[in-house]
mmCIF file of C-alpha atoms in Angstrom:
data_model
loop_
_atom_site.group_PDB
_atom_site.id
_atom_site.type_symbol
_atom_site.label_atom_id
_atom_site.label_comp_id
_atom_site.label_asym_id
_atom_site.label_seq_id
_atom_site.Cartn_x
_atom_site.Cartn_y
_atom_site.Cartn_z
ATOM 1 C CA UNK A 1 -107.580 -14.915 -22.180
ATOM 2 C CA UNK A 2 -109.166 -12.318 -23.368
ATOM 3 C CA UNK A 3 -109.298 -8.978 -22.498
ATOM 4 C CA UNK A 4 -112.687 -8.024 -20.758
ATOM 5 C CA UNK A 5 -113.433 -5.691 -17.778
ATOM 6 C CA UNK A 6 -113.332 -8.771 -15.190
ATOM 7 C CA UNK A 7 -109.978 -9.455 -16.524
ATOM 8 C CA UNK A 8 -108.719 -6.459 -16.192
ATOM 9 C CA UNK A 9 -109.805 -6.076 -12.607
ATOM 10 C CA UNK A 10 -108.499 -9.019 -11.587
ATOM 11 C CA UNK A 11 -104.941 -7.808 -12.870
ATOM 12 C CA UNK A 12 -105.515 -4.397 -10.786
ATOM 13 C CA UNK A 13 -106.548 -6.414 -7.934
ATOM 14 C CA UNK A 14 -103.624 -8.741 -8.293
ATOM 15 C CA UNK A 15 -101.164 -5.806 -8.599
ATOM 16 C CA UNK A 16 -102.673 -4.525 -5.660
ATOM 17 C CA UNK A 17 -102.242 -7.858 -3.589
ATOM 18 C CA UNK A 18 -98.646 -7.860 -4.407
ATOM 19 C CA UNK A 19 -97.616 -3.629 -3.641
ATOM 20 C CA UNK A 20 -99.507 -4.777 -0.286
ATOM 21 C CA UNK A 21 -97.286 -7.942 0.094
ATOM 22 C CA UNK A 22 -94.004 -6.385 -0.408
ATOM 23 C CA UNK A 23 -94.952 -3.327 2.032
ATOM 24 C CA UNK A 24 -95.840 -6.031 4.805
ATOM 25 C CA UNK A 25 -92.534 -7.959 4.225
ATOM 26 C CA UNK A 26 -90.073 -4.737 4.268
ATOM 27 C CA UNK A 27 -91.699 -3.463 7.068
ATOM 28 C CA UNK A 28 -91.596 -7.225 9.003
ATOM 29 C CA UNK A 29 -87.495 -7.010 8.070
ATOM 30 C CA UNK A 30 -86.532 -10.461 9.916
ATOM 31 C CA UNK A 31 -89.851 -10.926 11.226
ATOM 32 C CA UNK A 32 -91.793 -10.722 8.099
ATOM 33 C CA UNK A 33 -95.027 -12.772 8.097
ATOM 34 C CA UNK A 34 -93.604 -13.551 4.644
ATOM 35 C CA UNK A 35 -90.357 -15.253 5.534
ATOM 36 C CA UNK A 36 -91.833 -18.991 5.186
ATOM 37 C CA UNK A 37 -92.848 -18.518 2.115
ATOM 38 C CA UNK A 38 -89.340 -16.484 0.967
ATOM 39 C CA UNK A 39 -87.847 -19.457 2.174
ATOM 40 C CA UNK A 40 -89.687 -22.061 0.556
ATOM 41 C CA UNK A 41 -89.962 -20.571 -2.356
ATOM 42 C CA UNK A 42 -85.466 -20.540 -2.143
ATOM 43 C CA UNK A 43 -86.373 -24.004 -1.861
ATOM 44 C CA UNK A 44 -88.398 -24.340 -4.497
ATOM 45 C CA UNK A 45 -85.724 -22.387 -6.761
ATOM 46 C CA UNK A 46 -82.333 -22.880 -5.680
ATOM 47 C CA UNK A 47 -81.568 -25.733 -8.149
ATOM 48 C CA UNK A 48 -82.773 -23.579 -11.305
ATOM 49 C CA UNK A 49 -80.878 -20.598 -10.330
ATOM 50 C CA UNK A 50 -77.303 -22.702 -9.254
ATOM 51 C CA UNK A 51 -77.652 -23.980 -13.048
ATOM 52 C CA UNK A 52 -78.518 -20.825 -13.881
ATOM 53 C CA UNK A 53 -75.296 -19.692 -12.144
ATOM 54 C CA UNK A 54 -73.141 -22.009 -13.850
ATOM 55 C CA UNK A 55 -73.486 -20.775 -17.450
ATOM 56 C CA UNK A 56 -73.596 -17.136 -16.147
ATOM 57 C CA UNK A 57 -70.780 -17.174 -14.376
ATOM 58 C CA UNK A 58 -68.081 -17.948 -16.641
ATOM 59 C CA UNK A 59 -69.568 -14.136 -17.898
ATOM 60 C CA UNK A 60 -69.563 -12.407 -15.044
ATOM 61 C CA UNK A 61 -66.345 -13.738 -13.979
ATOM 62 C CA UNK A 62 -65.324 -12.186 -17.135
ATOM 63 C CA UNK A 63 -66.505 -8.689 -16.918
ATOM 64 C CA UNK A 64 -65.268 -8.641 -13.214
ATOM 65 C CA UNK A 65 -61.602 -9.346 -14.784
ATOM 66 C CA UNK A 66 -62.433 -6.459 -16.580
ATOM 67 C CA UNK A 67 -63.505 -4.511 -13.877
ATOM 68 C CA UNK A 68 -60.592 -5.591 -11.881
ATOM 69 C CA UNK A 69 -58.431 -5.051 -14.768
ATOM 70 C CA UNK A 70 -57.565 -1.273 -13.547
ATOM 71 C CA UNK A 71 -56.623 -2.567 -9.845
ATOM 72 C CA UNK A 72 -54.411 -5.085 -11.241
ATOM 73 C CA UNK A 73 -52.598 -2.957 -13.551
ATOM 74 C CA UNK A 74 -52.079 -0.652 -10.619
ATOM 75 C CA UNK A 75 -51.015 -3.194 -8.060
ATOM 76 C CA UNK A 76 -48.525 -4.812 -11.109
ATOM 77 C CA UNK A 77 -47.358 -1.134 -11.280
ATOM 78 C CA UNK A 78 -46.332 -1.053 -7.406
ATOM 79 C CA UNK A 79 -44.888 -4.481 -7.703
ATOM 80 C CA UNK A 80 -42.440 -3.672 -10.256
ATOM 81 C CA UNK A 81 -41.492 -0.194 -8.547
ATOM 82 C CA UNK A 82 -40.627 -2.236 -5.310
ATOM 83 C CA UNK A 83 -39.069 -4.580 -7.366
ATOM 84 C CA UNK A 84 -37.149 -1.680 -8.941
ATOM 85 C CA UNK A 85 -36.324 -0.013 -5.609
ATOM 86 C CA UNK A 86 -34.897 -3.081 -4.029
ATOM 87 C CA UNK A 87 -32.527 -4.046 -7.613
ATOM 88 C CA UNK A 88 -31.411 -0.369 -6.817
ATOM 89 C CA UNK A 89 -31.073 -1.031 -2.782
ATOM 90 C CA UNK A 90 -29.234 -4.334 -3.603
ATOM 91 C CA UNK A 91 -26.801 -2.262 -5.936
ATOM 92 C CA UNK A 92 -26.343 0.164 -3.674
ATOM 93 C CA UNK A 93 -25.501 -2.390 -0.876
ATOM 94 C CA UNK A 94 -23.144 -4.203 -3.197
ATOM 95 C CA UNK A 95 -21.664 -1.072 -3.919
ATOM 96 C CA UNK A 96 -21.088 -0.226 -0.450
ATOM 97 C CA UNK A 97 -19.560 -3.591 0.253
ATOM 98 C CA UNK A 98 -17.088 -3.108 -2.389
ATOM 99 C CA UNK A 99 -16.080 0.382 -1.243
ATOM 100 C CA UNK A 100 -15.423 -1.488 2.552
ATOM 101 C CA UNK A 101 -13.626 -4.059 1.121
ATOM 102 C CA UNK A 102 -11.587 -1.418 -1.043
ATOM 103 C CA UNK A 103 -10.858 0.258 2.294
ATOM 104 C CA UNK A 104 -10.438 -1.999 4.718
ATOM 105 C CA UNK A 105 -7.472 -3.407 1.915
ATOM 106 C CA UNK A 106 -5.983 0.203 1.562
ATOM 107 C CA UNK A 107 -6.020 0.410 5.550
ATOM 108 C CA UNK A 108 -4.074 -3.228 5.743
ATOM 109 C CA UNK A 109 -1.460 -2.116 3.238
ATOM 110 C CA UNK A 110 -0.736 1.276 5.236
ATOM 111 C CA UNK A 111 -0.778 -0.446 8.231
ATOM 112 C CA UNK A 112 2.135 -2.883 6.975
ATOM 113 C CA UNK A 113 3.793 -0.487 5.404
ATOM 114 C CA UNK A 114 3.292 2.226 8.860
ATOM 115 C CA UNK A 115 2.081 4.624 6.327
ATOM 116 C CA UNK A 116 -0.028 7.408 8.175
ATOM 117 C CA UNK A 117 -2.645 8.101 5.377
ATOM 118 C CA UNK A 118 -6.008 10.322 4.728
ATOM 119 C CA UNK A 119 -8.800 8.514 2.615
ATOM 120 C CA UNK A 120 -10.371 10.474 -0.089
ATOM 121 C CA UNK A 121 -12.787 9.497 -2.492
ATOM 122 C CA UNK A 122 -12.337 10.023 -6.474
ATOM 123 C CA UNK A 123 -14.730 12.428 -7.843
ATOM 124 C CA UNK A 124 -13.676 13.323 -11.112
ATOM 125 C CA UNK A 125 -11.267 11.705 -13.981
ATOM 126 C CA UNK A 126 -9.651 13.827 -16.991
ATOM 127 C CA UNK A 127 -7.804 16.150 -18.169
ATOM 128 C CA UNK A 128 -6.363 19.265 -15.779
ATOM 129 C CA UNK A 129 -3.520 21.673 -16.228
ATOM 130 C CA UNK A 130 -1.978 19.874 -19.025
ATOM 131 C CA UNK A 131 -1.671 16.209 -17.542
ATOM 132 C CA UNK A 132 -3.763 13.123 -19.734
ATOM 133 C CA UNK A 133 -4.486 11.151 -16.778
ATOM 134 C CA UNK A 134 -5.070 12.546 -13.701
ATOM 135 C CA UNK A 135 -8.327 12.571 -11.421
ATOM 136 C CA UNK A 136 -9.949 14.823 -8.842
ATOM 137 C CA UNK A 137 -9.781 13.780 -4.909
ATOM 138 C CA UNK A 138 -11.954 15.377 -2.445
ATOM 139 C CA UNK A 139 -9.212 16.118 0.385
ATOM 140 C CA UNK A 140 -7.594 19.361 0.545
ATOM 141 C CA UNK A 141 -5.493 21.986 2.079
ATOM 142 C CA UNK A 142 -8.572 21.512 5.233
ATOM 143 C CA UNK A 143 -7.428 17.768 5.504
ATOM 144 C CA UNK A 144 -3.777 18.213 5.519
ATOM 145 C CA UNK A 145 -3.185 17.310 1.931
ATOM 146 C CA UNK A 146 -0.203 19.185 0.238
ATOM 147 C CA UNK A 147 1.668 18.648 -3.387
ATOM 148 C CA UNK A 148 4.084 16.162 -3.486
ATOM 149 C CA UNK A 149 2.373 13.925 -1.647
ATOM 150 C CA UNK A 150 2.334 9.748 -2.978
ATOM 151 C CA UNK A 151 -1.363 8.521 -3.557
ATOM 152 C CA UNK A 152 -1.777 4.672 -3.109
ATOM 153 C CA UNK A 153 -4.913 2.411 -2.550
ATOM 154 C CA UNK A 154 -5.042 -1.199 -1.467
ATOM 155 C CA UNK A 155 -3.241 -2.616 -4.436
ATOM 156 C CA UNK A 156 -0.441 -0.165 -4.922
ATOM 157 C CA UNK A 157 0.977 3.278 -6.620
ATOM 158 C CA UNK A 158 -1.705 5.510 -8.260
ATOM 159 C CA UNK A 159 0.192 8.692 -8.529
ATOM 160 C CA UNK A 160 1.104 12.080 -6.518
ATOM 161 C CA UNK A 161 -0.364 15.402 -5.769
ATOM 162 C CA UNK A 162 0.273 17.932 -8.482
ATOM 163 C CA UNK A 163 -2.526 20.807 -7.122
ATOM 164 C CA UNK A 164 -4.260 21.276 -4.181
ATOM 165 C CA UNK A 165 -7.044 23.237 -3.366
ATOM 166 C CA UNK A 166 -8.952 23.340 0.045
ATOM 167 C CA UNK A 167 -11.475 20.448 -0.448
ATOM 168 C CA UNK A 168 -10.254 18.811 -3.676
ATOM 169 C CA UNK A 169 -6.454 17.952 -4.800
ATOM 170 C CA UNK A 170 -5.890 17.070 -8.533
ATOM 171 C CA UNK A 171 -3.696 13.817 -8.946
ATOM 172 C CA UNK A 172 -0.868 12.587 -11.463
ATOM 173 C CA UNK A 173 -1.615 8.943 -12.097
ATOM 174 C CA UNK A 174 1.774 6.536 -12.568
ATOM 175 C CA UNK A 175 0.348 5.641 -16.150
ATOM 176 C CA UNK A 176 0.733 9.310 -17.002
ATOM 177 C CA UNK A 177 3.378 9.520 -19.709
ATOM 178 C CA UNK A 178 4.745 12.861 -17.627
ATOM 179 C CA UNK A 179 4.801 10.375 -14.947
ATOM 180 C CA UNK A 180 8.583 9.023 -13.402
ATOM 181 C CA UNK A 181 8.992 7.264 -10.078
ATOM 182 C CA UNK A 182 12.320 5.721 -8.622
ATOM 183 C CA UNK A 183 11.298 2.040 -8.105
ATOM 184 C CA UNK A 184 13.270 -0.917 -6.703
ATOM 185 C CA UNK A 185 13.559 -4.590 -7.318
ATOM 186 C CA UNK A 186 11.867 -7.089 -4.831
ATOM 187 C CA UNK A 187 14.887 -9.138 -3.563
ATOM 188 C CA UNK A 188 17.528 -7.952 -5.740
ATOM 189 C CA UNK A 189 17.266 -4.305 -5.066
ATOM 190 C CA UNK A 190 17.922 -2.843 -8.325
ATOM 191 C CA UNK A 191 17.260 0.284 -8.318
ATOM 192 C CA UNK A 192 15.351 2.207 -11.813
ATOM 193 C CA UNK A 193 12.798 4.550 -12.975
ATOM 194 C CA UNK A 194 9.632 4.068 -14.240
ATOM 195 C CA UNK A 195 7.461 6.102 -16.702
ATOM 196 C CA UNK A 196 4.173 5.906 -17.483
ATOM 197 C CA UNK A 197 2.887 5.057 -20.921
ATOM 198 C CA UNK A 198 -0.823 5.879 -21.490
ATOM 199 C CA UNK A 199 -3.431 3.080 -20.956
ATOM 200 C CA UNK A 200 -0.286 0.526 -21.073
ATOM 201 C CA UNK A 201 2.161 -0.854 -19.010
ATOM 202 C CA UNK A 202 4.720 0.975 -17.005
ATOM 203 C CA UNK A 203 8.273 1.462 -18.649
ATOM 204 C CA UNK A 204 11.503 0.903 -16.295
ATOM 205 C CA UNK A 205 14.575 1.450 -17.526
ATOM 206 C CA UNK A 206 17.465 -0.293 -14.782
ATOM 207 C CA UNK A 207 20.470 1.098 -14.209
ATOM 208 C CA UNK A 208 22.427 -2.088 -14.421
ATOM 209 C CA UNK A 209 22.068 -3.793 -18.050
ATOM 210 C CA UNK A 210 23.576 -7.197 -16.693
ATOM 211 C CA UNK A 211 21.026 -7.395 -14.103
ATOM 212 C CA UNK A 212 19.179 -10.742 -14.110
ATOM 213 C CA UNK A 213 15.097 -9.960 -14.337
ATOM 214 C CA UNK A 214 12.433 -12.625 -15.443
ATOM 215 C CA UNK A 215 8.638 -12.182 -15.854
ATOM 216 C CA UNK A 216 6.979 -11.955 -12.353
ATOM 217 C CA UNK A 217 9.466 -9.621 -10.709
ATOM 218 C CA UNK A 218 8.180 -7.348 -8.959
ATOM 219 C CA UNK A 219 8.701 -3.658 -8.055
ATOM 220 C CA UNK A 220 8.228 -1.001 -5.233
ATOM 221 C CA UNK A 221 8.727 2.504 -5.132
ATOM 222 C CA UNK A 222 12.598 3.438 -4.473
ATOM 223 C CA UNK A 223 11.593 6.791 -2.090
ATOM 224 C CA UNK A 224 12.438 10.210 -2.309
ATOM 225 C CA UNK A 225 14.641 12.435 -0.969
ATOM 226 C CA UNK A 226 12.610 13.871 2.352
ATOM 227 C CA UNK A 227 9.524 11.247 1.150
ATOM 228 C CA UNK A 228 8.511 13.786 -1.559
ATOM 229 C CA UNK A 229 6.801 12.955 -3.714
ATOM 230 C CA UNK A 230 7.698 9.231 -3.147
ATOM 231 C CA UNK A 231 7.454 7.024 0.105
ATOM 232 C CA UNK A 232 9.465 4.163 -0.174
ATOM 233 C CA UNK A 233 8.054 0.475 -0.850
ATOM 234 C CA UNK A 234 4.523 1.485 -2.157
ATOM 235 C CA UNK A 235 4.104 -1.713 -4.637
ATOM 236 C CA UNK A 236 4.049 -0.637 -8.516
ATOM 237 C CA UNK A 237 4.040 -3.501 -10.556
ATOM 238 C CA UNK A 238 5.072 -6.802 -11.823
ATOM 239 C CA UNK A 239 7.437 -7.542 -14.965
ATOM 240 C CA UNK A 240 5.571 -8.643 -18.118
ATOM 241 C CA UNK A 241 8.257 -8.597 -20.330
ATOM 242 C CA UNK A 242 12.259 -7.660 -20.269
ATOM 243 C CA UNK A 243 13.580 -6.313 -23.250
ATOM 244 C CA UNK A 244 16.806 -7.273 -25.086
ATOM 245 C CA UNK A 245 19.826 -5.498 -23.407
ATOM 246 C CA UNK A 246 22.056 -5.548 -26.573
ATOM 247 C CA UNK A 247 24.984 -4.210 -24.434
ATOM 248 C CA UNK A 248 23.118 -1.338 -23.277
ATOM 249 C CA UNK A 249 24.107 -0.100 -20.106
ATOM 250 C CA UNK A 250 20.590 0.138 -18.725
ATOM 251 C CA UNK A 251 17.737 -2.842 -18.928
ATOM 252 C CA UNK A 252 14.342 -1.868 -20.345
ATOM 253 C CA UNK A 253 11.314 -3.836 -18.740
ATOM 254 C CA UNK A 254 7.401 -3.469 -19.107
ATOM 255 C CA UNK A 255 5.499 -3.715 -16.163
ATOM 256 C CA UNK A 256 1.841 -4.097 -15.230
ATOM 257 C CA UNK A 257 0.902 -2.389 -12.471
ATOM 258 C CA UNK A 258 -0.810 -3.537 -9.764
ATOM 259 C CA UNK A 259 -3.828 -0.500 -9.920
ATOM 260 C CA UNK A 260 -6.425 -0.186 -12.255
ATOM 261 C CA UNK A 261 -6.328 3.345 -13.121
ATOM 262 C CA UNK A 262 -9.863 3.074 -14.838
ATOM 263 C CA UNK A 263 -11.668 1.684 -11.867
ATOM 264 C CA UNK A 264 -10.255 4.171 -9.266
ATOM 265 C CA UNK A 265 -12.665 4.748 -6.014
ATOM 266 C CA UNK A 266 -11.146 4.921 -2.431
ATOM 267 C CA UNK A 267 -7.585 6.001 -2.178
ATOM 268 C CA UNK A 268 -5.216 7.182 0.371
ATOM 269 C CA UNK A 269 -2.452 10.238 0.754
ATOM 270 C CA UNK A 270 0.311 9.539 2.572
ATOM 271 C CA UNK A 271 0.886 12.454 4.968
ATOM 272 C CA UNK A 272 3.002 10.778 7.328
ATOM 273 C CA UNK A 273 5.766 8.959 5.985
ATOM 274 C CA UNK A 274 6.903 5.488 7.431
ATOM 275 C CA UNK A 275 9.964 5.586 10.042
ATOM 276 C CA UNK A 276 11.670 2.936 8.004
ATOM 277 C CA UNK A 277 11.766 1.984 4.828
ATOM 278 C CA UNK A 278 9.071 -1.089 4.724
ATOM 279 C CA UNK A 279 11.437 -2.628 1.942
ATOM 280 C CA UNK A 280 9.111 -5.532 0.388
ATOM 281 C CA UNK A 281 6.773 -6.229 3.289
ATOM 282 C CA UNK A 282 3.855 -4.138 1.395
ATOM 283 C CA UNK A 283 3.653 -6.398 -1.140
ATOM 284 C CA UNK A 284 1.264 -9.150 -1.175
ATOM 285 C CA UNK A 285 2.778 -12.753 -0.802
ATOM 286 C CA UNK A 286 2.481 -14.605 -3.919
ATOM 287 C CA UNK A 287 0.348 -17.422 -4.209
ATOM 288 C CA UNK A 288 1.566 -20.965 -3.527
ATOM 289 C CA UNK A 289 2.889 -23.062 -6.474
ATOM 290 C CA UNK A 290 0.459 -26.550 -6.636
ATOM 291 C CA UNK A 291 1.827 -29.473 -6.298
ATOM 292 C CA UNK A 292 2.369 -31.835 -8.476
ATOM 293 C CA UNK A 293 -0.566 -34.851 -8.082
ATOM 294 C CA UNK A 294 1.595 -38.167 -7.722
ATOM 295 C CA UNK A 295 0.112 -40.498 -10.391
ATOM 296 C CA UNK A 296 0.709 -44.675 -9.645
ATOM 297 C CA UNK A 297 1.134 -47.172 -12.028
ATOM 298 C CA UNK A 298 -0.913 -50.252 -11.343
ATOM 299 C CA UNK A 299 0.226 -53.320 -13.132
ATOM 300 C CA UNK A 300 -1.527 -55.838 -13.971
ATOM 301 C CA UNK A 301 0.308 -59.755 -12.836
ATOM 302 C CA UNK A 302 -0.165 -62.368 -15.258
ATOM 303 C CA UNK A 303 -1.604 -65.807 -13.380
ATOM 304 C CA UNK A 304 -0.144 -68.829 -14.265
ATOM 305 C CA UNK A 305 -2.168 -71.086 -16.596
ATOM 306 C CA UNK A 306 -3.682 -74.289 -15.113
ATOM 307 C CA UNK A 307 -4.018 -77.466 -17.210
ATOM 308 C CA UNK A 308 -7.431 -79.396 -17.806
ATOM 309 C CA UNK A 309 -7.308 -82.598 -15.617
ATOM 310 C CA UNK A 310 -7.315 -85.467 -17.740
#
């Protein structure tokens, strides 16, 4: 077409026409004159623009990952700290289970043994007033704790009180090599004393050499005089080895003890001593031998041959 002055007032008129369209249909909103022919013109339309739609969108669903990128990164970011806080709430749980279990064993053993006791908690391990293996309690002078008194848990001796002050008392561990309790032979009752040796097994030295001791004997504390620092039958350890007596009059034996000194938590002071001595009843029973599975035999019985018929 080309451009001449009717042309161009047909394009001003056309503008015109449509400025005076669209300010009919937005001020009609839903009851625009207009609204058949929106509608049939959708009609008209909507196929092109759904294929349109279907190579754009693969784009736009694109840039909206983008866009979205930020929210997911944030909501990933809450995810993992719940995930974090519950790992940490489940630890904490398992944690407390194990210190119930821990106690509710300590509580059994004192309760066999009539020990009156005072839980404390360990809060500190090392080195104090000259002793290599000790740890920190927190019970003191306030909860009746004095020196001299035997520590124990649920599986046996972990030491005495050496100092006390009046929230915290510093304990001797039985591995300490400074360490010597009077122990006692399940069953036999030979009496000994054992010494601690560092990170490795008690040493007991018995004061009969002749005296007949295999591996698995076990041993409980002998008791001092006025239960200071030892109540009797706290359970120490078991016998790993025996040592050649080569006429000696004592017998040397190594024993494990029963407490892992490295994993200490929940312990217990005895400050009232049993009315009797518990002799062996503190220790735990041992565990059943199996029995032996019966095996049979099955033989197999030859059958007698049968001959051909003629």
């Amino acid at each position: 077409m080309r451009d001449t002055r009717e042309s161009r007032l047909l394009l001003v008129l056309l503008v015109a026409i449509a400025f005076a369209l669209i300010t009919v249909d937005i001020r009609g909103g839903e009851q625009s004159p207009l609204d058949g022919a929106r509608q049939a013109a959708a009609s008209a339309f909507g196929p092109v623009e759904n294929g349109v739609a279907r190579i754009v969108d693969p784009v736009g669903n694109a840039v909206g990952a983008v866009r979205d990128s930020g929210e997911r990164h944030t909501r990933i970011s809450g995810l993992e700290h719940e995930n974090a806080a519950l790992k940490a709430k489940l630890g904490s749980s398992d944690r407390n289970r194990s210190r119930a279990a821990q106690l509710d064993k300590m509580l059994k053993s004192a309760g066999t043994g009539q020990y009156g006791i005072k839980g404390a908690q360990v809060i500190a391990i090392g080195a104090a007033q000259g002793f290599s293996w000790t740890v920190t309690i927190d019970a003191g002078t306030r909860d009746g704790i004095a020196r001299d008194m035997t520590v124990l848990n649920g599986d046996g001796l972990v030491g005495r009180v050496t100092t006390v002050s009046a929230n915290t008392a510093t304990v001797l561990l039985a591995n300490d090599p400074d360490f010597t309790v009077g122990t006692r032979m399940e069953k036999s009752n030979e009496i000994g004393f054992g010494n601690g040796q560092g990170g490795r097994s008690l040493r007991v030295e018995l004061l009969n050499g002749r005296a007949p001791i295999k591996r698995g004997d076990r041993l409980v504390t002998f008791g001092s005089s006025a239960d200071k620092p030892f109540v009797p039958g706290v359970p120490v350890g078991e016998v790993v080895k025996v040592e050649p007596s080569n006429g000696d009059l004592t017998r040397t034996l190594q024993v494990r003890p029963f407490v892992a000194f490295s994993q200490l938590d929940i312990v217990g002071v005895v400050v009232l001593p049993p009315r009797q001595d518990p002799r062996d009843t503190v220790l735990p029973p041992k565990p059943a031998k199996p029995k032996p599975t019966p095996t049979v035999t099955v033989t197999a019985t030859p059958t007698a041959s049968v001959p051909p018929r003629s």
